[in-house]
Amino acid sequence: MDLTRRAFALSSAALAASPAMAFDARKPIVIAHRGASGERPEHTRAAYLLAIEQGADFIEPDLVLTKDGHLVVRHENEISGTTDVAAHPEFAARKTAKVIDGERIEGWFTEDFTLDELKTLRARERLPQLRPVSAKFDGCDAIPTFQEVIDLAKQQSACCGRPIGIYPEMKHPAYFASIHLPIERRLAEALTRNNLGGVHDLVFVQSFEPESLRNFQAMSQAKLVQLVGADRPEMVSADGLKRIASYAHGVGPDWSLVIPTQGGALGPPTSLVADARAAGLQVHPWTVRAENRFLPTSLRKGADPAAHGDVGAVFKALYAAGVQGVFSDFPRLAVKARG
Ligand code: G3P
Ligand code: CA
């Protein structure tokens, strides 16, 4: 076996190792939310590479589907906010309006493009006013496929000498099922093809839709995480968490459900972590962002919404509350606060 193939085989084995072997169990994992998306356009090779360089344990690809059934990495299937599709005259006629998850949305949709067509587009920063440094990288990267993200994690595991896990999220699963593009089956097949479908592999599969996770459970043994928005607190009551534990390994709540804000300051933790532990669930809150705009007023520094506030206080409060992982657009800062 030549050196390249040998390194790749070793890295595949590392990615498929037990989390207990891979990580210091006393430390929460840092999940790079859409890569290091505070500093590079989200869901790009550059964002994932920077996240790994900064010490992230897992990289997060959100997944949608193309017309020809390929899993590609975007936060939503409408791509005008994060690509240059609007500047491509050859695709002007593809602009349309659809109802996705009950909301009317106008734009260009991944399921109306083949993978070859999508690969002609380039990624852009979603929040250029807030993240002008990241916006300087507009146009540098193509939309990655899920397979390319898996390959990147394997290659980087070999290069860094530490395993990099993947944390894919199925986006709009009910919608994709309705147009005969079932995302659960495509994801389960991709994980199996890459020898990553076991319960001990460094993979967490996430969704906001419980039915989608239950469907996926019939196809793969990969660990599951139920996402919960701040508008669904009943899902993380003690009884709600017991229900989640019947099919998932963990819960991914909005971080305000763990550390609520009171009068513009961080309040004491809720019982979510203790209740989850009692139910046998890990807790991986999302999404910690450094800019003033996303922080409680007492943690902001200055009046510029783009300036960084005291985000370290949020990480430290979450770690002190006993979470087992945290999603952040700034993995460097999550690693630093972890110590
Ligand atoms: O997956 C955790 C978090 O990413 C959920 O929110 O909208 O950023 O995918 P979203
Ligand atoms: Ca996500």
XYZ file of C-alpha atoms and ligand atoms in Angstrom:
350
model
C 0.000 0.000 0.000
C 1.456 3.414 -0.927
C 1.760 6.120 1.724
C -1.293 8.103 0.635
C -3.559 5.074 0.645
C -2.124 3.914 3.955
C -2.763 7.338 5.577
C -6.326 7.325 4.263
C -6.974 3.824 5.606
C -5.616 4.847 9.009
C -7.756 7.975 9.072
C -10.865 5.985 8.135
C -10.196 3.741 11.108
C -9.761 6.785 13.381
C -13.053 8.345 12.250
C -14.730 5.033 12.970
C -13.233 4.793 16.463
C -15.136 4.911 19.738
C -15.734 8.465 21.077
C -14.366 7.270 24.402
C -11.092 6.439 22.634
C -11.079 9.585 20.572
C -11.738 12.318 23.102
C -10.970 13.288 26.638
C -14.318 12.243 28.144
C -14.009 14.992 30.763
C -14.138 17.702 28.103
C -17.182 18.737 26.046
C -16.823 18.367 22.294
C -16.589 21.479 20.117
C -18.813 21.243 17.028
C -17.907 23.671 14.237
C -21.313 25.002 13.191
C -21.288 25.088 9.363
C -17.476 25.097 9.758
C -15.730 28.118 11.263
C -18.642 30.068 9.794
C -17.928 33.238 11.758
C -14.731 33.656 9.739
C -15.354 31.992 6.363
C -18.492 31.560 4.193
C -20.502 28.788 5.812
C -20.405 25.208 4.568
C -17.268 25.619 2.464
C -14.050 23.644 2.383
C -12.277 26.758 3.715
C -14.691 26.997 6.675
C -14.208 23.335 7.581
C -10.420 23.445 7.245
C -10.177 26.541 9.436
C -12.426 24.911 12.048
C -10.188 21.854 12.199
C -7.083 24.034 12.412
C -8.730 25.827 15.355
C -9.271 22.570 17.238
C -12.878 21.610 16.465
C -13.704 17.985 17.298
C -16.621 17.715 14.861
C -17.571 19.581 11.682
C -21.238 20.181 10.896
C -22.642 19.828 7.372
C -26.336 20.696 6.860
C -27.665 18.478 4.064
C -30.081 19.021 1.174
C -30.559 17.150 -2.121
C -30.004 17.829 -5.809
C -32.372 16.941 -8.659
C -30.247 13.870 -9.398
C -30.262 12.711 -5.770
C -26.867 13.855 -4.478
C -26.456 15.075 -0.891
C -24.963 18.560 -0.921
C -24.069 20.841 1.934
C -26.281 23.936 2.395
C -28.314 25.255 5.305
C -31.454 25.458 3.183
C -32.520 24.242 -0.243
C -33.044 27.869 -1.396
C -29.540 29.017 -2.254
C -29.653 32.702 -3.201
C -28.488 33.771 0.278
C -25.281 31.757 0.262
C -24.281 31.410 -3.415
C -23.863 33.549 -6.548
C -26.749 31.785 -8.328
C -28.528 35.108 -8.996
C -25.535 36.254 -11.071
C -25.792 33.261 -13.453
C -27.985 34.271 -16.443
C -28.150 30.648 -17.609
C -30.146 29.844 -14.440
C -32.400 32.934 -14.400
C -35.426 30.919 -15.528
C -35.028 28.515 -12.598
C -36.100 31.233 -10.152
C -39.430 30.248 -8.659
C -41.549 30.306 -5.508
C -42.356 27.279 -3.352
C -43.922 26.526 0.001
C -41.294 24.828 2.184
C -42.320 23.701 5.667
C -45.345 26.014 5.526
C -43.444 29.111 4.383
C -43.594 30.686 0.918
C -40.046 31.143 -0.343
C -38.850 32.693 -3.601
C -35.501 31.900 -5.168
C -33.453 29.031 -6.577
C -33.741 25.537 -5.091
C -31.152 22.750 -5.002
C -33.683 20.131 -6.094
C -34.064 21.978 -9.425
C -30.344 21.627 -10.241
C -28.154 18.651 -11.064
C -24.952 18.273 -9.103
C -22.929 19.302 -12.169
C -24.957 22.512 -12.446
C -24.633 23.323 -8.733
C -20.885 22.850 -8.961
C -20.681 25.844 -11.334
C -21.868 28.148 -8.489
C -19.654 29.735 -5.843
C -20.373 30.211 -2.138
C -20.842 33.646 -0.535
C -21.032 34.972 3.011
C -24.629 35.012 4.303
C -24.078 38.007 6.629
C -21.605 40.298 4.801
C -22.463 43.390 6.900
C -21.780 41.494 10.100
C -18.906 39.385 8.789
C -16.964 41.494 6.243
C -13.720 39.536 6.723
C -15.496 36.326 5.786
C -17.094 38.064 2.788
C -13.603 38.625 1.350
C -13.667 34.871 0.607
C -16.815 35.131 -1.537
C -16.393 33.270 -4.790
C -13.490 31.092 -3.633
C -15.323 27.839 -2.958
C -17.846 25.576 -4.652
C -20.755 23.915 -2.823
C -19.335 20.736 -1.252
C -20.990 17.362 -1.545
C -21.483 15.353 1.644
C -18.939 12.858 0.322
C -16.360 15.638 0.011
C -16.936 16.596 3.654
C -16.501 12.979 4.756
C -13.292 12.739 2.707
C -12.036 15.996 4.216
C -12.667 14.732 7.765
C -10.801 11.505 6.973
C -7.866 13.287 5.327
C -7.594 15.822 8.141
C -7.826 13.083 10.785
C -4.739 11.573 9.189
C -2.915 14.902 8.840
C -3.746 16.250 12.334
C -3.120 13.043 14.225
C -6.511 13.346 15.907
C -9.930 12.138 14.758
C -12.340 14.680 13.295
C -15.990 13.641 13.560
C -18.905 14.630 11.362
C -22.263 15.911 12.601
C -24.687 15.995 9.602
C -28.153 17.557 9.842
C -31.006 16.461 7.591
C -32.693 19.671 6.379
C -36.374 19.743 5.334
C -36.783 15.914 5.461
C -40.604 15.964 5.217
C -40.433 18.325 2.231
C -37.838 16.194 0.435
C -39.922 13.059 1.094
C -42.894 14.865 -0.487
C -40.941 15.346 -3.731
C -39.702 11.738 -3.729
C -36.164 12.543 -2.601
C -36.006 10.820 0.811
C -33.034 12.321 2.610
C -32.919 9.684 5.384
C -32.204 6.841 2.953
C -29.545 8.819 1.052
C -27.784 9.709 4.299
C -27.929 6.175 5.713
C -26.530 4.800 2.431
C -23.727 7.367 2.396
C -22.701 6.560 5.961
C -22.789 2.812 5.289
C -20.738 3.262 2.096
C -18.101 5.070 4.154
C -18.150 2.538 6.986
C -19.580 5.198 9.312
C -23.008 3.774 10.138
C -22.154 2.217 13.517
C -23.097 3.467 16.966
C -19.433 3.883 17.950
C -18.419 5.872 14.874
C -17.613 9.574 15.233
C -20.929 10.609 13.733
C -24.026 12.297 15.150
C -27.074 12.658 12.882
C -29.381 15.547 13.774
C -32.832 16.801 12.816
C -35.571 19.064 14.148
C -38.152 16.508 12.921
C -38.668 13.536 15.290
C -40.313 11.467 12.541
C -37.271 11.856 10.352
C -34.970 10.604 13.123
C -37.271 7.630 13.744
C -37.253 6.844 10.013
C -33.473 7.083 9.955
C -33.167 4.792 12.990
C -34.595 1.924 10.943
C -31.773 2.314 8.401
C -28.641 3.011 10.449
C -27.140 2.628 13.905
C -25.483 6.066 13.815
C -26.107 8.142 16.938
C -29.087 10.526 16.736
C -29.588 14.001 18.177
C -33.005 15.642 18.440
C -32.762 19.385 17.790
C -35.121 21.613 19.768
C -35.838 25.279 19.092
C -36.424 27.899 21.780
C -40.097 27.934 20.741
C -40.574 24.279 21.775
C -39.670 24.189 25.516
C -42.170 21.379 26.155
C -39.908 19.044 24.167
C -37.194 19.440 26.822
C -39.386 18.989 29.902
C -38.389 15.938 31.970
C -41.137 13.910 30.227
C -40.241 15.332 26.822
C -36.621 14.290 27.273
C -37.693 10.747 28.241
C -39.628 10.604 24.962
C -36.565 11.776 23.018
C -34.427 9.170 24.785
C -36.638 6.430 23.294
C -35.008 7.020 19.889
C -32.063 9.436 20.274
C -28.686 9.516 21.999
C -28.705 13.240 22.580
C -30.629 16.462 22.481
C -29.490 19.663 20.733
C -31.379 22.573 22.316
C -31.142 26.277 21.565
C -28.579 27.367 24.180
C -31.109 29.700 25.831
C -33.005 26.580 26.960
C -29.944 25.659 29.063
C -28.850 29.147 30.171
C -31.777 31.569 29.894
C -31.226 35.305 29.706
C -32.754 37.318 32.531
C -32.841 41.113 32.328
C -30.163 41.109 29.640
C -27.783 38.905 31.660
C -27.106 35.172 31.818
C -29.424 33.553 34.364
C -28.924 30.341 36.331
C -29.094 27.080 34.345
C -32.408 25.340 33.859
C -32.892 21.696 34.873
C -32.434 20.600 31.233
C -28.951 19.090 31.641
C -29.847 17.213 34.834
C -33.128 15.968 33.320
C -31.331 14.885 30.148
C -28.686 13.049 32.138
C -31.453 11.261 34.091
C -32.978 10.224 30.752
C -29.588 9.021 29.454
C -29.170 11.787 26.885
C -26.157 13.905 25.988
C -26.760 17.670 25.612
C -25.182 19.647 22.723
C -26.605 23.208 22.666
C -26.480 25.555 19.637
C -25.411 28.071 18.420
C -22.923 30.260 20.264
C -21.856 33.303 18.237
C -19.381 35.975 19.259
C -20.925 39.098 17.738
C -22.800 41.577 19.956
C -25.899 41.064 17.845
C -26.245 37.504 19.140
C -25.345 38.120 22.779
C -27.389 39.217 25.797
C -27.066 42.964 26.341
C -24.898 42.650 29.454
C -22.226 40.737 27.460
C -22.012 43.223 24.570
C -18.927 45.390 24.140
C -19.615 48.734 22.475
C -22.492 49.578 20.145
C -21.312 47.895 16.910
C -23.489 44.798 16.307
C -20.543 43.164 14.493
C -18.046 43.674 17.328
C -17.294 40.698 19.530
C -18.730 40.696 23.035
C -17.913 38.510 26.024
C -18.848 35.247 24.332
C -16.446 33.393 26.637
C -18.983 33.905 29.427
C -21.591 31.966 27.417
C -19.242 29.055 26.720
C -18.161 28.925 30.361
C -21.764 28.976 31.631
C -22.679 26.114 29.285
C -19.618 24.059 30.231
C -20.302 24.695 33.947
C -23.904 23.535 33.414
C -22.507 20.144 32.344
C -23.180 20.004 28.593
C -21.294 17.347 26.618
C -20.794 19.484 23.523
C -21.455 22.902 22.038
C -22.094 24.210 18.511
C -20.326 27.430 17.606
C -19.573 29.567 14.548
C -16.286 30.321 16.367
C -14.704 26.976 17.302
C -11.442 28.748 18.211
C -13.243 30.603 21.014
C -15.136 27.494 22.163
C -11.820 25.603 22.439
C -10.168 28.508 24.272
C -12.997 28.785 26.845
C -12.911 25.020 27.395
C -9.313 25.240 28.609
O -27.782 21.963 14.039
C -27.672 22.792 15.138
C -28.097 24.083 14.630
O -27.352 24.222 13.486
C -29.535 24.107 14.265
O -29.809 25.247 13.647
O -30.587 26.390 11.700
O -28.212 26.531 12.260
O -29.124 24.434 11.340
P -29.388 25.653 12.158
Ca -27.469 22.763 11.530
